[in-house]
JSON list of C-alpha atoms in Angstrom, two decimals:
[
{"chain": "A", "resi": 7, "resn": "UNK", "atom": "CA", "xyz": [-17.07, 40.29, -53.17]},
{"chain": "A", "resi": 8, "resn": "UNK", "atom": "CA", "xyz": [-17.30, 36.77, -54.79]},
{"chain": "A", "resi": 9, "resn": "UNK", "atom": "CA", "xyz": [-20.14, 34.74, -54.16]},
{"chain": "A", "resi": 10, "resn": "UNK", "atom": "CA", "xyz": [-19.71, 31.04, -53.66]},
{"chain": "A", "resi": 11, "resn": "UNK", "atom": "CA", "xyz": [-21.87, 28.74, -55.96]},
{"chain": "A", "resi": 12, "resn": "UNK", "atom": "CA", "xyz": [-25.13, 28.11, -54.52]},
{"chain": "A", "resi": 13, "resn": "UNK", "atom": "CA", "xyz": [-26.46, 24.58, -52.92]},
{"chain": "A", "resi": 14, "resn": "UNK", "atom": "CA", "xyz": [-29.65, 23.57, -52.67]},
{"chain": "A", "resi": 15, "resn": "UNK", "atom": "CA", "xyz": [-30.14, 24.85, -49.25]},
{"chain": "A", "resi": 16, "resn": "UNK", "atom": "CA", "xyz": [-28.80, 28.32, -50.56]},
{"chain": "A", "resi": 17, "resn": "UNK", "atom": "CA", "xyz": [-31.56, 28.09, -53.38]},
{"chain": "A", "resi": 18, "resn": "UNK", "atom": "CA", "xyz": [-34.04, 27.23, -50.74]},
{"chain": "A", "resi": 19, "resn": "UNK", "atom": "CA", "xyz": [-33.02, 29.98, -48.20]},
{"chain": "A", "resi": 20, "resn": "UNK", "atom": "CA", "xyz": [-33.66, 32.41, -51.45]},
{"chain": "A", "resi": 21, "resn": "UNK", "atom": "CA", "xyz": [-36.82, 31.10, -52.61]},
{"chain": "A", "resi": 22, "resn": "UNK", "atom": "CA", "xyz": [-38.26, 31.38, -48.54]},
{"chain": "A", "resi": 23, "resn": "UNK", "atom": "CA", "xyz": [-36.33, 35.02, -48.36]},
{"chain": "A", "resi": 24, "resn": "UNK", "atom": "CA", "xyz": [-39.42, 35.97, -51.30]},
{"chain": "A", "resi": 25, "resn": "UNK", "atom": "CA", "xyz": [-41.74, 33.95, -49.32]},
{"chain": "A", "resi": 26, "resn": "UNK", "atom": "CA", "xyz": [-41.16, 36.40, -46.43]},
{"chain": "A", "resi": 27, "resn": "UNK", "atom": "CA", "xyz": [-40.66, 39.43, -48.51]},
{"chain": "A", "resi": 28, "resn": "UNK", "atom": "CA", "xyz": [-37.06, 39.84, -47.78]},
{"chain": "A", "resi": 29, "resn": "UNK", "atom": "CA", "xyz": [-36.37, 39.26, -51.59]},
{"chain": "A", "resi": 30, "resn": "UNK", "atom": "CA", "xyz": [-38.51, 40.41, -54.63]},
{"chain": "A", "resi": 31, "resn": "UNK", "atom": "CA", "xyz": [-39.12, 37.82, -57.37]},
{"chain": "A", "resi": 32, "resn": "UNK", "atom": "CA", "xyz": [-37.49, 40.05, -59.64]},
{"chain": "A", "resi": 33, "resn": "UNK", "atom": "CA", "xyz": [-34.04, 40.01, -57.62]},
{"chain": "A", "resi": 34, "resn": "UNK", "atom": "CA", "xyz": [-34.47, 36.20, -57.15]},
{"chain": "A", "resi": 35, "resn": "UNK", "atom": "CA", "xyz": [-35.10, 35.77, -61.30]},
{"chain": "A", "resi": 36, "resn": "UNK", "atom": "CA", "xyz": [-31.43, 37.92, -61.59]},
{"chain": "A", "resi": 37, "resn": "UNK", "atom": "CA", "xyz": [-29.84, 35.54, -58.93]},
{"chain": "A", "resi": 38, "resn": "UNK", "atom": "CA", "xyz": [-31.07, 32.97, -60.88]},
{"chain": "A", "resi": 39, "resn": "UNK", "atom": "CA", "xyz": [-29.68, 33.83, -64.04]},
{"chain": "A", "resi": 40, "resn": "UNK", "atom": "CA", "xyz": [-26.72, 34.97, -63.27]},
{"chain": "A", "resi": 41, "resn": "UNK", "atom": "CA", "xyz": [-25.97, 31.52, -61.39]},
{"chain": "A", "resi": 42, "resn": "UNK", "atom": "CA", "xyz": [-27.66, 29.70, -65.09]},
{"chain": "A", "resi": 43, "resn": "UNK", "atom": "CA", "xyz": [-25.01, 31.77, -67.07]},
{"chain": "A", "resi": 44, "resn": "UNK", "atom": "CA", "xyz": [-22.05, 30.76, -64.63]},
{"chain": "A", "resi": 45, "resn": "UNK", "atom": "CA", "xyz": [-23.20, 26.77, -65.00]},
{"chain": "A", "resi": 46, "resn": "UNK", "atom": "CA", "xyz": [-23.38, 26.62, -68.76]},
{"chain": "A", "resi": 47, "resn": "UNK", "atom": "CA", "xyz": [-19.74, 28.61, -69.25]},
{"chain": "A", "resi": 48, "resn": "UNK", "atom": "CA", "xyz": [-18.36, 25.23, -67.91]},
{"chain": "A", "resi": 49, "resn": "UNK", "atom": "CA", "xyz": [-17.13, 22.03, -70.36]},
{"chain": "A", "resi": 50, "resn": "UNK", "atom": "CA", "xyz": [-18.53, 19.71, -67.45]},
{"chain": "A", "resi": 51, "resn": "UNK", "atom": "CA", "xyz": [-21.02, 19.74, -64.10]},
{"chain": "A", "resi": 52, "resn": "UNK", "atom": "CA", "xyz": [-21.15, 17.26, -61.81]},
{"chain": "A", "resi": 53, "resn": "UNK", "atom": "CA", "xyz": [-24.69, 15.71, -60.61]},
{"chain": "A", "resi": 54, "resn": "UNK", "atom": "CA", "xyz": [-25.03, 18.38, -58.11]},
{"chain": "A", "resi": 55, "resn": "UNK", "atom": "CA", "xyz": [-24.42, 21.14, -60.03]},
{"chain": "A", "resi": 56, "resn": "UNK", "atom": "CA", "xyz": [-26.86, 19.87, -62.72]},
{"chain": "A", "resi": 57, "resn": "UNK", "atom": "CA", "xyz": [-29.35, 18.97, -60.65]},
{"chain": "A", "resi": 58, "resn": "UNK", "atom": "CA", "xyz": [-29.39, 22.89, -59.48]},
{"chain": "A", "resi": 59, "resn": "UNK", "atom": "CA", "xyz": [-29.10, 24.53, -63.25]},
{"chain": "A", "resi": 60, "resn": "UNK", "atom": "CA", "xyz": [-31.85, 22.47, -63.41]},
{"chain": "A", "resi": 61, "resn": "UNK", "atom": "CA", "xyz": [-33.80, 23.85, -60.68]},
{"chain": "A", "resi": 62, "resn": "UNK", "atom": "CA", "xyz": [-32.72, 27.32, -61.18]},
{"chain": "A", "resi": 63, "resn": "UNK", "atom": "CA", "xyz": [-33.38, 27.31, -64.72]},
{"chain": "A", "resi": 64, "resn": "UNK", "atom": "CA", "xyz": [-37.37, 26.07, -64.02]},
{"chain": "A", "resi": 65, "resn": "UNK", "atom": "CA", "xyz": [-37.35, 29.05, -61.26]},
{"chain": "A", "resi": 66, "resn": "UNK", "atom": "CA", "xyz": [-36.81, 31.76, -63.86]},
{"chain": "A", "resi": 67, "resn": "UNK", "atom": "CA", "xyz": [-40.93, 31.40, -63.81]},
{"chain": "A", "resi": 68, "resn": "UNK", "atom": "CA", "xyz": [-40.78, 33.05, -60.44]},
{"chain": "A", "resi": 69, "resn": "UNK", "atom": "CA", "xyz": [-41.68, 36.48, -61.37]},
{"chain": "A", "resi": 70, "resn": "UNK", "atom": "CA", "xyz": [-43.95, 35.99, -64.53]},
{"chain": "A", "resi": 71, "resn": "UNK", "atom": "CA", "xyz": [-46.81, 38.37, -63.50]},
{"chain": "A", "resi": 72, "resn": "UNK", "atom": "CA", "xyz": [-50.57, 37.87, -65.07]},
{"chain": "A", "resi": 73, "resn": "UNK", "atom": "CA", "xyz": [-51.43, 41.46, -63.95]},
{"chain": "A", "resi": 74, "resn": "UNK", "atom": "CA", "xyz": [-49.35, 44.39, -62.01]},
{"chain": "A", "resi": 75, "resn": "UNK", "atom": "CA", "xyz": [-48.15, 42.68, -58.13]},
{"chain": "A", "resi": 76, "resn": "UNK", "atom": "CA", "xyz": [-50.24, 39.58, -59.06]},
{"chain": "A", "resi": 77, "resn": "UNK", "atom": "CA", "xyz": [-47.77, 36.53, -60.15]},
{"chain": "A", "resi": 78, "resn": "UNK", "atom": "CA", "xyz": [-48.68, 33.52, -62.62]},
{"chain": "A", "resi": 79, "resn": "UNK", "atom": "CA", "xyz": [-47.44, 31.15, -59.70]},
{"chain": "A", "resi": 80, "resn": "UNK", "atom": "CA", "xyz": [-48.53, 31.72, -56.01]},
{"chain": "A", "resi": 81, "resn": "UNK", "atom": "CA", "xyz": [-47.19, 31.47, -52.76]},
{"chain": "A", "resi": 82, "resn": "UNK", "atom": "CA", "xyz": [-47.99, 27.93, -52.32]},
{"chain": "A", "resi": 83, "resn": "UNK", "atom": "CA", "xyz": [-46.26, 26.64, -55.05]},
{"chain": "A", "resi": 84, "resn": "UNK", "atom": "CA", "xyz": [-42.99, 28.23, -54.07]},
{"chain": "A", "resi": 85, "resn": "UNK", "atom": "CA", "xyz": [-43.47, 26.30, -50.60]},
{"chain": "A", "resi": 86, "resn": "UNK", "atom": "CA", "xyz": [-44.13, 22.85, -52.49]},
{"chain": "A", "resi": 87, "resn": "UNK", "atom": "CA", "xyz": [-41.04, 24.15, -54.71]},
{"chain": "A", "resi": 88, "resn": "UNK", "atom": "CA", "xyz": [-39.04, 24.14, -51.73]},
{"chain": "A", "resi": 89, "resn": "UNK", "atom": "CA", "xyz": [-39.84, 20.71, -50.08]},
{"chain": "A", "resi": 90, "resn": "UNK", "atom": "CA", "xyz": [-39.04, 19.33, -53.68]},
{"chain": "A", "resi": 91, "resn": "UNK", "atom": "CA", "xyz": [-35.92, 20.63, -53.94]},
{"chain": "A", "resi": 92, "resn": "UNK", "atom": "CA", "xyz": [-35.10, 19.51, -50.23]},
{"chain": "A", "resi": 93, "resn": "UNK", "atom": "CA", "xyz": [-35.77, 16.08, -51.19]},
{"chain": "A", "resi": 94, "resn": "UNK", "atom": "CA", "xyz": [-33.88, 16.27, -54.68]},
{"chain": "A", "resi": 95, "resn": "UNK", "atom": "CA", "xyz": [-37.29, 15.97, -56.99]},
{"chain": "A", "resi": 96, "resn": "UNK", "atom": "CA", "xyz": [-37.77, 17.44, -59.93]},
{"chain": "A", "resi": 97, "resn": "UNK", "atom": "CA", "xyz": [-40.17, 20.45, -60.01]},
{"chain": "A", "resi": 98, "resn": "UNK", "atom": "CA", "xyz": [-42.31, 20.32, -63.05]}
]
């Protein structure tokens, strides 16, 4: 089945799917890559599609773990993740 390229409001549907457990990090990092690899096979993105390989690039940090279940970057930063990406900022 072929999966359309992602928007932002995809991205943030994914990143609140791991807020509510419905998605691991790990499967979110894969996503993530896959849809990374995808954006840089092209000659040329438009501002949209930069803007996310952007994003989704930065959120390959989503499942760096300090210890065994306990992640580098908490809950709450995913949420403030999310209302940045809703309002098109960047998320360093």
């Amino acid at each position: 089945m072929l999966e359309s390229q992602p928007t932002k409001q995809d991205l943030i549907n994914k990143l609140d799917k791991v807020l509510k457990g419905d998605m691991s990090r790990e499967k979110f990092n894969a996503w993530s890559y896959k849809w990374i690899q995808n954006l840089e096979s092209r000659n040329r993105l438009s501002s949209d599609e930069d803007q996310l390989h952007e994003y989704l690039i930065f959120l390959l940090c989503i499942d760096l773990e300090i210890e065994p279940y306990i992640y580098f970057h908490e809950d709450i930063e995913l949420k403030e993740w999310i209302e940045k990406i809703a309002q098109s900022r960047q998320l360093s």
